[in-house]
Coordinates of C-alpha atoms in Angstrom, one line a residue:
E1328 CA 25.8 -13.9 36.1
L1329 CA 24.4 -12.6 39.4
S1330 CA 21.0 -14.1 38.6
S1331 CA 22.5 -17.5 37.9
T1332 CA 24.5 -17.4 41.1
L1333 CA 21.5 -16.5 43.2
D1334 CA 19.5 -19.3 41.4
H1335 CA 22.3 -21.7 42.3
L1336 CA 22.3 -20.7 45.9
E1337 CA 18.5 -21.0 46.1
D1338 CA 18.8 -24.5 44.6
V1339 CA 21.3 -25.6 47.2
I1340 CA 19.3 -24.2 50.1
N1341 CA 16.1 -25.8 48.9
R1342 CA 17.9 -29.2 48.6
M1343 CA 19.1 -28.8 52.2
K1344 CA 15.6 -27.9 53.4
Q1345 CA 14.1 -30.9 51.8
S1346 CA 16.4 -33.3 53.7
L1347 CA 15.1 -32.0 57.1
H1348 CA 17.3 -34.4 59.0
E1349 CA 17.2 -34.3 62.8
V1350 CA 20.7 -34.5 64.2
E1351 CA 21.7 -35.1 67.8
L1352 CA 24.1 -32.4 69.0
S1353 CA 26.1 -34.4 71.5
A1354 CA 26.0 -37.2 74.0
S1355 CA 25.5 -34.6 76.8
N1356 CA 22.9 -32.6 75.0
K1357 CA 19.9 -34.6 73.8
S1358 CA 18.2 -31.7 72.0
L1359 CA 17.4 -32.4 68.3
V1360 CA 17.5 -29.7 65.7
T1361 CA 16.6 -29.6 62.0
F1362 CA 18.0 -27.8 59.0
P1363 CA 16.6 -24.3 59.7
F1364 CA 18.8 -24.3 62.8
V1365 CA 21.9 -25.0 60.6
L1366 CA 21.1 -22.2 58.1
L1367 CA 20.3 -19.8 60.9
K1368 CA 23.7 -20.5 62.5
V1369 CA 25.6 -20.0 59.3
I1370 CA 23.8 -16.7 58.6
N1371 CA 24.6 -15.5 62.1
G1372 CA 28.2 -16.3 61.7
Q1373 CA 28.1 -19.2 64.2
F1374 CA 29.1 -22.4 62.5
P1375 CA 27.3 -25.6 63.5
R1376 CA 28.8 -28.0 65.9
P1377 CA 30.6 -31.1 64.6
A1378 CA 27.5 -33.4 64.4
L1379 CA 25.8 -30.9 62.2
L1380 CA 28.9 -30.3 60.0
D1381 CA 29.1 -34.1 59.5
E1382 CA 25.5 -34.1 58.2
Y1383 CA 25.6 -31.1 55.9
W1384 CA 29.3 -30.7 54.9
D1385 CA 28.8 -31.4 51.2
D1386 CA 25.9 -28.9 51.0
L1387 CA 27.6 -26.3 53.0
Y1388 CA 30.8 -26.6 50.9
E1389 CA 28.7 -26.0 47.8
L1390 CA 26.9 -23.1 49.4
F1391 CA 30.2 -21.4 50.3
T1392 CA 31.7 -22.0 46.8
Y1393 CA 32.2 -18.8 44.8
N1394 CA 34.2 -17.5 41.9
E1395 CA 37.7 -17.7 43.3
V1396 CA 39.3 -16.2 40.2
A1397 CA 37.3 -13.0 40.6
C1398 CA 37.1 -13.0 44.4
C1399 CA 40.6 -14.0 45.5
K1400 CA 43.2 -11.2 45.6
G1401 CA 46.1 -13.5 46.4
R1402 CA 47.0 -17.1 47.4
P1403 CA 49.4 -18.6 49.9
E1404 CA 52.6 -20.2 48.6
S1405 CA 52.6 -23.9 48.8
D1406 CA 55.2 -24.0 51.5
E1407 CA 53.7 -21.2 53.7
V1408 CA 52.0 -21.6 57.0
V1409 CA 48.9 -19.3 57.1
L1410 CA 48.4 -17.7 60.5
H1411 CA 45.2 -15.9 61.3
I1412 CA 45.1 -13.3 64.1
R1413 CA 41.6 -12.7 65.2
G1414 CA 41.9 -9.5 67.3
F1415 CA 39.1 -10.0 69.8
A1416 CA 40.4 -7.3 72.1
D1417 CA 40.5 -4.7 69.4
E1418 CA 36.9 -5.5 68.5
G1419 CA 35.5 -4.2 71.9
A1420 CA 34.8 -5.1 75.5
E1421 CA 32.2 -7.7 74.7
H1422 CA 34.8 -9.8 72.9
H1423 CA 37.6 -9.2 75.3
R1424 CA 36.8 -12.4 77.2
N1425 CA 37.8 -14.4 74.1
R1426 CA 41.5 -14.5 75.1
E1427 CA 44.2 -14.7 72.4
L1428 CA 47.8 -15.8 72.7
N1429 CA 50.1 -12.8 72.8
P1430 CA 52.8 -12.4 70.1
I1431 CA 55.5 -14.2 72.2
Q1432 CA 53.3 -17.1 73.0
T1433 CA 52.3 -17.4 69.4
A1434 CA 55.8 -17.3 68.0
Y1435 CA 57.5 -19.5 70.6
D1436 CA 54.8 -21.8 71.9
F1437 CA 51.9 -22.1 69.4
L1438 CA 54.3 -22.1 66.3
G1439 CA 57.3 -23.4 68.2
H1440 CA 57.5 -26.4 66.0
L1441 CA 58.5 -24.2 63.0
K1442 CA 62.2 -24.0 62.1
A1443 CA 64.3 -21.1 61.0
G1444 CA 63.7 -20.4 57.4
D1445 CA 60.1 -21.6 57.4
K1446 CA 57.6 -19.3 55.8
V1447 CA 54.6 -17.7 57.5
A1448 CA 51.8 -15.6 56.0
V1449 CA 50.0 -13.6 58.6
V1450 CA 46.3 -12.6 58.0
G1451 CA 44.3 -10.3 60.2
R1452 CA 42.2 -7.1 60.0
F1453 CA 42.8 -5.4 63.3
N1454 CA 45.5 -3.1 64.6
N1455 CA 47.1 -5.8 66.8
V1456 CA 48.4 -7.8 63.8
A1457 CA 51.6 -5.9 63.4
Q1458 CA 52.9 -6.8 66.9
Y1459 CA 52.9 -10.5 65.9
I1460 CA 55.4 -10.0 63.1
K1461 CA 58.7 -9.2 64.9
P1462 CA 58.7 -12.2 67.4
L1463 CA 58.2 -14.5 64.4
E1464 CA 61.0 -12.9 62.5
D1465 CA 63.2 -13.0 65.6
R1466 CA 62.9 -16.8 65.4
G1467 CA 64.4 -16.7 61.9
L1468 CA 61.1 -17.3 60.1
Q1469 CA 60.3 -15.7 56.8
V1470 CA 57.2 -13.6 57.5
R1471 CA 54.9 -11.6 55.3
F1472 CA 51.8 -9.7 56.3
V1473 CA 48.8 -10.1 54.0
G1474 CA 46.9 -6.9 54.4
G1475 CA 44.7 -4.5 52.5
Q1476 CA 42.2 -7.2 51.6
K1477 CA 38.5 -7.3 52.0
S1478 CA 37.0 -9.9 54.3
F1479 CA 36.0 -12.3 51.5
E1480 CA 39.5 -12.0 50.1
D1481 CA 41.0 -12.9 53.5
F1482 CA 38.6 -15.9 53.7
C1483 CA 39.7 -17.0 50.2
F1484 CA 43.4 -16.7 51.2
L1485 CA 42.9 -18.8 54.3
K1486 CA 40.7 -21.4 52.4
S1487 CA 43.4 -21.7 49.7
A1488 CA 46.2 -22.7 52.1
T1489 CA 47.9 -26.0 51.4
K1490 CA 50.6 -26.5 54.1
L1491 CA 48.9 -25.5 57.4
I1492 CA 46.2 -23.2 58.7
A1493 CA 46.8 -21.9 62.2
G1494 CA 44.6 -19.7 64.4
N1495 CA 42.2 -19.3 67.4
S1496 CA 39.6 -22.0 67.7
K1497 CA 37.1 -19.4 69.0
S1498 CA 37.3 -17.6 65.6
T1499 CA 34.5 -18.9 63.3
F1500 CA 36.2 -17.1 60.4
V1501 CA 39.4 -19.2 60.4
R1502 CA 37.6 -22.3 61.6
N1503 CA 35.1 -22.2 58.7
A1504 CA 37.9 -21.5 56.2
A1505 CA 39.9 -24.5 57.5
L1506 CA 36.9 -26.9 57.6
L1507 CA 35.6 -25.9 54.2
S1508 CA 39.0 -25.9 52.5
N1509 CA 39.5 -28.5 49.8
T1510 CA 43.3 -27.9 49.7
V1511 CA 44.6 -28.0 53.3
K1512 CA 44.8 -31.1 55.4
N1513 CA 46.8 -29.8 58.4
V1514 CA 44.9 -27.5 60.8
S1515 CA 46.0 -26.1 64.2
L1516 CA 43.3 -24.2 66.2
Y1517 CA 44.5 -23.4 69.7
C1518 CA 42.2 -23.3 72.7
G1519 CA 43.3 -20.4 74.9
F1520 CA 40.6 -19.6 77.4
S1521 CA 39.5 -20.5 80.9
K1522 CA 39.3 -24.2 82.0
N1523 CA 35.5 -23.8 81.9
Y1524 CA 35.7 -23.5 78.1
T1525 CA 35.2 -26.7 76.1
C1526 CA 37.7 -27.2 73.4
L1527 CA 36.4 -28.6 70.1
S1528 CA 38.7 -31.6 70.6
E1529 CA 36.6 -32.6 73.6
E1530 CA 33.5 -33.0 71.4
E1531 CA 32.7 -35.9 69.2
P1532 CA 35.2 -36.4 66.3
F1533 CA 34.1 -35.8 62.7
T1534 CA 32.8 -38.8 60.8
N1535 CA 32.2 -37.1 57.4
H1536 CA 35.0 -38.6 55.3
K1537 CA 36.1 -35.2 53.9
L1538 CA 36.4 -33.8 57.4
A1539 CA 37.8 -37.0 59.1
R1540 CA 40.8 -37.0 56.7
K1541 CA 41.9 -33.6 57.9
N1542 CA 44.6 -33.6 60.6
I1543 CA 43.1 -31.1 63.0
K1544 CA 44.9 -30.3 66.3
Y1545 CA 43.7 -28.2 69.2
P1546 CA 46.7 -27.1 71.2
D1547 CA 45.5 -26.5 74.8
F1548 CA 46.5 -23.1 76.3
R1549 CA 43.7 -22.9 78.7
Y1550 CA 44.4 -21.2 82.0

C-alpha cells in the first residue's frame, strides 16, 4: 500500500512538472515562476499565492489527498464552526510578530456573529488554546476542544469542516486546509497585523472555479 501511494504521488508530481507553466504572481510583481517554485513552496510549508493556486489547484488537491478513513481521528459535526488557534507566541520569539487576536477579541469580535447555542470546535496544538474556551462559553456558545491529535489529524479535521472554517490568515496550516477542503464553502481568515501587512483579500481574487465558489472573508483587524 505504501509503495502504491508513493507511486501515485510521483505520478502527480511528474504531471505537474510536465506542464511547466509560467504564472504571473501579481500586477505589482512581474516576476515569473515555474512549477519547481510551486513544489518548493509547498514542501517548505509556504503555500503559493493566489495566482499559483489558480493554476495548480486540481493537482495540489490530488497531491494532498490521503486515506481519510485511516488518517482522520475525528470529524466536525455538520453544524459546528471549526476555529483554529495558531499560537504563534508560544512557538517562539521569531513568530511573535505574527499577532493573533486575544481570546476576548476572538469570542466577541471575530466570532461575534455567532448566536447563543451555536457550536464551535476549537483546534490547536499550543498551550494558549485553553484560554480561548471560556470567553466563547460565556457568550452561550457550545464549545468543545479537539485535542490529543497528531498534526495530520488536525489537518484532516479542519479540512472536513462543512459549516465554517475560521482562523488566522497568516497560518498556512488553516489556510491550506480551507482552500483544499472539498466540503466547506464558508471560510473566515482574519488579518490581524500591522497596516504594512497585505491581507490576502487585497490580492487578485481566485479564478479557479473550485476556489472562486468558496465564500472567503478576510476580517480586517490590522492596527
